[in-house]
Backbone as CSV, one residue per row, in Angstrom:
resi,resn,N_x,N_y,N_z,CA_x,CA_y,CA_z,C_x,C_y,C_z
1,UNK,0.828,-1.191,0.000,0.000,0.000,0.000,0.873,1.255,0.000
2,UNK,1.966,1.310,0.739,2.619,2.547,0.944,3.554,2.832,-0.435
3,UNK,3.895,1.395,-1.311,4.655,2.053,-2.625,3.132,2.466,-3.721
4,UNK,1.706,1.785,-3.420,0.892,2.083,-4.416,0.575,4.301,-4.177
5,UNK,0.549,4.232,-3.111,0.738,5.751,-2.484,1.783,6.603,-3.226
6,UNK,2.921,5.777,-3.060,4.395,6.955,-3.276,4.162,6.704,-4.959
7,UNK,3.578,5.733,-5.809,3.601,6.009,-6.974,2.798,6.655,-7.479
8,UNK,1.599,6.449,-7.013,0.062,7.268,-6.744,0.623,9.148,-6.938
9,UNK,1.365,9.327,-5.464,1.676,10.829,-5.496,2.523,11.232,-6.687
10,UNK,3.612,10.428,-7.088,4.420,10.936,-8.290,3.682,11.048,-9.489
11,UNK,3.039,10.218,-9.701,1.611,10.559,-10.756,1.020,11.291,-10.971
12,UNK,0.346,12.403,-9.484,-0.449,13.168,-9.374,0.258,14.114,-9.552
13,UNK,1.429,14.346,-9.005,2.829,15.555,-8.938,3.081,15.345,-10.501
14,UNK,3.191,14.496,-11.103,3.895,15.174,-12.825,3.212,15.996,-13.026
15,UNK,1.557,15.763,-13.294,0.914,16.478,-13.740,0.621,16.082,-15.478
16,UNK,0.670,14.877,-15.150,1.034,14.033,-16.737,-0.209,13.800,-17.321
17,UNK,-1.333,13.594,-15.947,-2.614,12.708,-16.408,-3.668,13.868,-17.014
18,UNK,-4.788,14.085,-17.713,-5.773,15.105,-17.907,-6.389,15.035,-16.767
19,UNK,-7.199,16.250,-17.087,-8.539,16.500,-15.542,-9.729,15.227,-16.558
20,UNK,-9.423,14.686,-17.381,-10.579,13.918,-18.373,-10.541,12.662,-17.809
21,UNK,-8.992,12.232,-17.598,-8.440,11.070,-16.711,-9.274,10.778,-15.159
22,UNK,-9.020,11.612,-14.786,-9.374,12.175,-13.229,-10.962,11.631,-13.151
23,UNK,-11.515,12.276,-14.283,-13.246,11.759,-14.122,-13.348,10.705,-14.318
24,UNK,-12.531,10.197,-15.200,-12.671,8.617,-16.010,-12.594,7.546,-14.329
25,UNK,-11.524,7.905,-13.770,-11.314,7.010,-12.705,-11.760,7.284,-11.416
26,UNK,-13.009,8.448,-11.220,-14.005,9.009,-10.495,-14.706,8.072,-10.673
27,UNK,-15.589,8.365,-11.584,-16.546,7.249,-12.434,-16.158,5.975,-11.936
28,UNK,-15.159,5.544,-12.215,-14.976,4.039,-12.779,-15.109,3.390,-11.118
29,UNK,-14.126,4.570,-9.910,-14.194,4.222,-8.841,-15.341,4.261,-8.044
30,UNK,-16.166,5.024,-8.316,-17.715,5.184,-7.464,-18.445,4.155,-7.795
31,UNK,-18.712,3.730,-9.579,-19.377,2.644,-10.241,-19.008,1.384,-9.401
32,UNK,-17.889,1.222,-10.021,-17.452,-0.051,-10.236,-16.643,-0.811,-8.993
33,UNK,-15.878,0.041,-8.467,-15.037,-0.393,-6.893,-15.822,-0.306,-5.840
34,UNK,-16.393,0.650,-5.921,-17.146,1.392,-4.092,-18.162,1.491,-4.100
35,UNK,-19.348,1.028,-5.136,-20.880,0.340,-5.478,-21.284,-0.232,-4.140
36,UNK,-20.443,-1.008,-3.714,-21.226,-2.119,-2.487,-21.382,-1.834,-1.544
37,UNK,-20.542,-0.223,-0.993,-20.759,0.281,0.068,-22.537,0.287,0.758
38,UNK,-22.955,0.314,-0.550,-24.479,0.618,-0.177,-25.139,-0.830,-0.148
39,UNK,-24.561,-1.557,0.129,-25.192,-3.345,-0.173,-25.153,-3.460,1.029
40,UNK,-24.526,-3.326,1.987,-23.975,-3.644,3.742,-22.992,-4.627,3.677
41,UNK,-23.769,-5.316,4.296,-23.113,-7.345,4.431,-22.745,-7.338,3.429
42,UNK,-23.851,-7.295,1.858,-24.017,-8.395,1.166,-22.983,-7.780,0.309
43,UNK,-22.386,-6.345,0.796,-21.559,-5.828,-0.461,-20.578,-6.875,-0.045
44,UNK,-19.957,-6.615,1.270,-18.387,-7.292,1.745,-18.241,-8.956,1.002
45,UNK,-19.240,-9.517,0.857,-19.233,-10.582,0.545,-19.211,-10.375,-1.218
46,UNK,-19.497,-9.754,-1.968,-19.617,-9.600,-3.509,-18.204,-9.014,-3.815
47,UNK,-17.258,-7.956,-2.737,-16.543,-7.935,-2.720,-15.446,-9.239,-3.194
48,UNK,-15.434,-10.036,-1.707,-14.763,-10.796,-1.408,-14.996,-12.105,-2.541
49,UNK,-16.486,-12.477,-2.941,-16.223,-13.446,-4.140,-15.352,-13.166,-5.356
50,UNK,-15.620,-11.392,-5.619,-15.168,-10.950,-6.708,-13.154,-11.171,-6.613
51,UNK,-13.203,-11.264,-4.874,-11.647,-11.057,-5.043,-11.202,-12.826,-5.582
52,UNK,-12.317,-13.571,-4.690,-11.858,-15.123,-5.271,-11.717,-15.546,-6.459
53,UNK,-12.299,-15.170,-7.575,-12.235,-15.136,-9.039,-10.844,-14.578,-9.061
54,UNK,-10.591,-12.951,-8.844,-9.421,-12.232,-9.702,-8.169,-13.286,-9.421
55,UNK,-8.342,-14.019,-8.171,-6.839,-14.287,-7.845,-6.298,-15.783,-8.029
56,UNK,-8.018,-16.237,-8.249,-8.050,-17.921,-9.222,-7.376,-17.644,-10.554
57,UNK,-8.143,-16.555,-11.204,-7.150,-16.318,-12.551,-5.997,-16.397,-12.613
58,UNK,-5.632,-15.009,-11.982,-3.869,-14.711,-11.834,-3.580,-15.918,-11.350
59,UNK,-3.813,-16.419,-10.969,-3.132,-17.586,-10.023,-2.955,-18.652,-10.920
60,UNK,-4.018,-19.155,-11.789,-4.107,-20.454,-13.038,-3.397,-19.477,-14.499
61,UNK,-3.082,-18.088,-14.502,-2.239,-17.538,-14.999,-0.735,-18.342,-15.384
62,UNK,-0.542,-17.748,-13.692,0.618,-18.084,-13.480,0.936,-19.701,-13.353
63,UNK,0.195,-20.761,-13.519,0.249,-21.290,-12.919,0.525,-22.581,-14.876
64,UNK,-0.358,-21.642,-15.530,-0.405,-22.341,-16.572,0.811,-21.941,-17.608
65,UNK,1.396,-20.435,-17.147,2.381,-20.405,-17.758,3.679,-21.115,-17.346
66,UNK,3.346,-21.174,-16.211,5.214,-22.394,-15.796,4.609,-23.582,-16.226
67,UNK,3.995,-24.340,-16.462,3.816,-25.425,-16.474,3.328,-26.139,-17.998
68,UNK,3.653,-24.433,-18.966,3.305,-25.042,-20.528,4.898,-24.945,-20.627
69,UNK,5.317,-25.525,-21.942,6.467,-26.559,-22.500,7.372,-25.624,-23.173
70,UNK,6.475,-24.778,-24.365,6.468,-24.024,-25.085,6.234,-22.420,-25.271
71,UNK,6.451,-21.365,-26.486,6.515,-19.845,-25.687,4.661,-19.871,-26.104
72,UNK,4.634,-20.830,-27.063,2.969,-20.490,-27.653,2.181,-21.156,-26.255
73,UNK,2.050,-21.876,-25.813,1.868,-22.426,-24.753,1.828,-21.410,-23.544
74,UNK,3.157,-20.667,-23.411,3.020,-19.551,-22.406,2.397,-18.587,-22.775
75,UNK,1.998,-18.305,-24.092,1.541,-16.999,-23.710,-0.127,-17.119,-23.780
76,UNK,-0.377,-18.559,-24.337,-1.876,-18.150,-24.972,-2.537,-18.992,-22.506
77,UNK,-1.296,-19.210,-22.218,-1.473,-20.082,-20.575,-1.771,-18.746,-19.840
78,UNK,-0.629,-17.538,-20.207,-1.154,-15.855,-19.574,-2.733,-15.583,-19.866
79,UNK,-2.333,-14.925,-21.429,-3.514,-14.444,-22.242,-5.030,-14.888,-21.338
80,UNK,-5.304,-15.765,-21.954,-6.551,-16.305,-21.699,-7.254,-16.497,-20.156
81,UNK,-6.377,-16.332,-19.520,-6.911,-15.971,-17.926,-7.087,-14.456,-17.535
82,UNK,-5.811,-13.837,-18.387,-5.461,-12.390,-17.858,-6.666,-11.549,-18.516
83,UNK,-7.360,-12.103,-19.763,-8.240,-11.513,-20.234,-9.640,-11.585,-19.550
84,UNK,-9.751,-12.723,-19.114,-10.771,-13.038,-18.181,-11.347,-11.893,-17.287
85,UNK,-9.573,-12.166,-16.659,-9.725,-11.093,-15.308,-10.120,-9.725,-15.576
86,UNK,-9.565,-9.000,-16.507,-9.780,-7.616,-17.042,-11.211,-7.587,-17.329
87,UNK,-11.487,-8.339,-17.921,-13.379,-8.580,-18.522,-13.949,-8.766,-17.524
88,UNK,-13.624,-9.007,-16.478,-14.828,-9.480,-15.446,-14.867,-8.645,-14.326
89,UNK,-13.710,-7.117,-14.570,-13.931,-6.447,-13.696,-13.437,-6.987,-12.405
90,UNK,-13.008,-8.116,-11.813,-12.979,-8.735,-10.816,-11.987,-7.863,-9.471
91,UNK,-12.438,-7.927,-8.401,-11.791,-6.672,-7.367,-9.643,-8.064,-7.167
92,UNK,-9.208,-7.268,-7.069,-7.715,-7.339,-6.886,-7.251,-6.502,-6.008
93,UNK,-6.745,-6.788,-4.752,-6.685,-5.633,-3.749,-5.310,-4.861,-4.619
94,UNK,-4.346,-5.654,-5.062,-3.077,-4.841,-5.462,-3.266,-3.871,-6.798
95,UNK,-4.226,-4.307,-7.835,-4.718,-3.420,-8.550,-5.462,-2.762,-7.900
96,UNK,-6.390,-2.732,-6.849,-7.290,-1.613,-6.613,-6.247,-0.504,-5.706
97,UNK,-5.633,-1.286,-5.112,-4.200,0.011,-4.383,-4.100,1.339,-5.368
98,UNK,-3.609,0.290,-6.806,-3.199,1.394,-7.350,-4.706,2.486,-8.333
99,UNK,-5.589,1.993,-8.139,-6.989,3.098,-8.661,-7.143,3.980,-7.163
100,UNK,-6.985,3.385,-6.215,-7.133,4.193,-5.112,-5.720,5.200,-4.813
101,UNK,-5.238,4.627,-5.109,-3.618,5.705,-4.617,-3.841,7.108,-5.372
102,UNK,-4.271,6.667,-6.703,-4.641,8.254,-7.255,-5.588,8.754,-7.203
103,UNK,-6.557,7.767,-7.019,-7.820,8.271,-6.355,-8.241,9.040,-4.982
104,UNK,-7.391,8.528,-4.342,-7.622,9.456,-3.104,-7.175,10.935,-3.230
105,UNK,-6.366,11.396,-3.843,-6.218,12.612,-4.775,-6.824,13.408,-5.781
106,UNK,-7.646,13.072,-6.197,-8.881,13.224,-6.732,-10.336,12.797,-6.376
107,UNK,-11.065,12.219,-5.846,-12.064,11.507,-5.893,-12.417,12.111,-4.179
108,UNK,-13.196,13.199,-4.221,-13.843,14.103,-2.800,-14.990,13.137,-2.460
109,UNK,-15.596,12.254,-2.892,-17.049,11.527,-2.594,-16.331,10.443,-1.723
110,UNK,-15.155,9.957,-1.084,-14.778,9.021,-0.179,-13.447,9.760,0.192
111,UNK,-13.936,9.118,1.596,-12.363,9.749,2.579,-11.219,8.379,2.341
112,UNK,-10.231,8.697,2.484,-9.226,7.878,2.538,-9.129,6.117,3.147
113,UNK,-10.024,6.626,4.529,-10.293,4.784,5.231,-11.107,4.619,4.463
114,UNK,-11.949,4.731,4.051,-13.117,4.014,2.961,-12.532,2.863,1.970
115,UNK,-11.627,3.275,1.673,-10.897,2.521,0.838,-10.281,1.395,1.241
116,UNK,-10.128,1.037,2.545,-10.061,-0.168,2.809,-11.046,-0.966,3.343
117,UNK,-12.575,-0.366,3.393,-13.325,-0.993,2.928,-13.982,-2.058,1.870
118,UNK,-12.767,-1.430,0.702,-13.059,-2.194,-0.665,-11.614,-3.202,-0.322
119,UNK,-10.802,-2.754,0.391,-9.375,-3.470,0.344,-9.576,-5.195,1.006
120,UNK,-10.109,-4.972,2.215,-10.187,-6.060,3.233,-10.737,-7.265,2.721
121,UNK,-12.177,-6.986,2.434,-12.801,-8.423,1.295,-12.124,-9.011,0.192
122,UNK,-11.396,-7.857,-0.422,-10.535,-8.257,-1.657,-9.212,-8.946,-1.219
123,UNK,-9.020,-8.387,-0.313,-7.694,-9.561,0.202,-7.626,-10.689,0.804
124,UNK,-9.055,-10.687,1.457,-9.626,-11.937,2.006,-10.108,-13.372,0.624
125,UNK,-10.365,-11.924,0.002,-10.687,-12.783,-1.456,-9.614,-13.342,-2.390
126,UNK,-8.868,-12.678,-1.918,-7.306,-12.725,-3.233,-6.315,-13.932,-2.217
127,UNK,-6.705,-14.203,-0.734,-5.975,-15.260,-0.244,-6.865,-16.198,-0.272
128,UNK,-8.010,-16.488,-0.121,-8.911,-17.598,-0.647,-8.735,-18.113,-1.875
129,UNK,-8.539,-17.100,-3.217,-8.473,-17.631,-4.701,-7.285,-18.145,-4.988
130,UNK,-5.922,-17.552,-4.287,-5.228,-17.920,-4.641,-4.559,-18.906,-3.861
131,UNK,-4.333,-18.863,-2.406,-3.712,-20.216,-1.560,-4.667,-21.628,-1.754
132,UNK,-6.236,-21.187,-1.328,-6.730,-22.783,-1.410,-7.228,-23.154,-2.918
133,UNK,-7.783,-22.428,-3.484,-8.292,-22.683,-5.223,-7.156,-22.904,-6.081
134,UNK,-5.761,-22.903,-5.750,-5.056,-22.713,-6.543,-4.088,-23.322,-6.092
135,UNK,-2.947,-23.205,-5.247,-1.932,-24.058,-4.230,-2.450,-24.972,-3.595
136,UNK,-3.230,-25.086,-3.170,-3.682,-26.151,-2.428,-4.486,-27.130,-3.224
137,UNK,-4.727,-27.065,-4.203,-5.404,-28.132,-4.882,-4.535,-28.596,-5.661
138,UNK,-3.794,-27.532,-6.667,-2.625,-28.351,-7.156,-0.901,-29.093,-6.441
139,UNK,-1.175,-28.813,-5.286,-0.929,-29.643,-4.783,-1.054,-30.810,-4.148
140,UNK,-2.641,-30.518,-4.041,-3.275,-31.870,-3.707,-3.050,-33.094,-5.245
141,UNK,-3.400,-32.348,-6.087,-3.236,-33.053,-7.151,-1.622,-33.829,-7.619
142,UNK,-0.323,-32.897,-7.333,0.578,-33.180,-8.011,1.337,-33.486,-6.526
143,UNK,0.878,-34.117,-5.240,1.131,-35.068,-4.372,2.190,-36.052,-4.241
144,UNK,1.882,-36.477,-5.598,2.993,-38.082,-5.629,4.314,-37.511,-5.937
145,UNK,4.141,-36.270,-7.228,5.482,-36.104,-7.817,6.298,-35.162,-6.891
146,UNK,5.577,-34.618,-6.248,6.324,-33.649,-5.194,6.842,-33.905,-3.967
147,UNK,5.962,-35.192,-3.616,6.999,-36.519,-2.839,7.921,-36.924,-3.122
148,UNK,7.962,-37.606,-4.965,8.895,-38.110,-5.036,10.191,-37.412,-5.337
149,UNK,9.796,-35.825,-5.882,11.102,-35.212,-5.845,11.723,-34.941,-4.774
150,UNK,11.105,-35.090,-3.226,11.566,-34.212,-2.365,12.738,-35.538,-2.129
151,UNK,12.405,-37.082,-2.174,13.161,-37.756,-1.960,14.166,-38.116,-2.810
């Protein structure tokens, strides 16, 4: 959080982005990130599924690119998850760091803790998708060989 901040501020300090930018990720952050505030419960939890998806992806991402043979293999093993994730909108606490880092610099409709409102479910979500949906099953699965290498 504290480097999504220090990159956040150097961003805001160039002075690189438009005021067109600024609305775009107003918008995108009120819509699309901080929507559930008004759900209660049921947001934290839409949150938190949304984080279990983003981090199943990244996770069968990564998971499909070490484990293809080939570069066609690696990239279509990225591609096709990473596209997923982008399409589905899905909450990512480490991507949302960085919509919030500049967002809190722009965006007057939420104070600063608010934002880890959207953070907490998503990380709860992003260690659910990715340790048990993802490490823990393929390891359940690849069991024997990871025995037998250890010996």
């Amino acid at each position: 959080m504290i480097g999504a901040l220090f990159v956040g501020t150097l961003i805001v300090l160039s002075k690189s982005l438009s005021p067109e930018f600024f609305q775009d990720l107003n918008y995108y952050i009120n819509h699309n990130k901080m929507s559930f505030l008004s759900d209660g419960a049921w947001g934290f939890f839409e949150i938190m599924i949304s984080g279990i998806l983003a981090n199943w992806l990244i996770g069968m991402a990564a998971f499909l690119t070490t484990a293809a043979r080939d570069i066609t293999g690696k990239i279509i093993g990225t591609l096709l998850p990473v596209i997923l994730f982008v399409a589905g909108n899905f909450q990512h606490s480490a991507a949302n760091m960085g919509y919030f880092s500049i967002g809190i610099f722009s965006n007057h409709t939420f104070d600063w803790y608010q934002f880890f409102y959207n953070l907490i479910p998503a990380s709860i979500g992003n260690i659910i998708g990715g340790a048990i949906m993802v490490a823990l099953l393929f390891s359940f699965a690849y069991n024997d060989e990871i025995q037998n290498k250890i010996k």
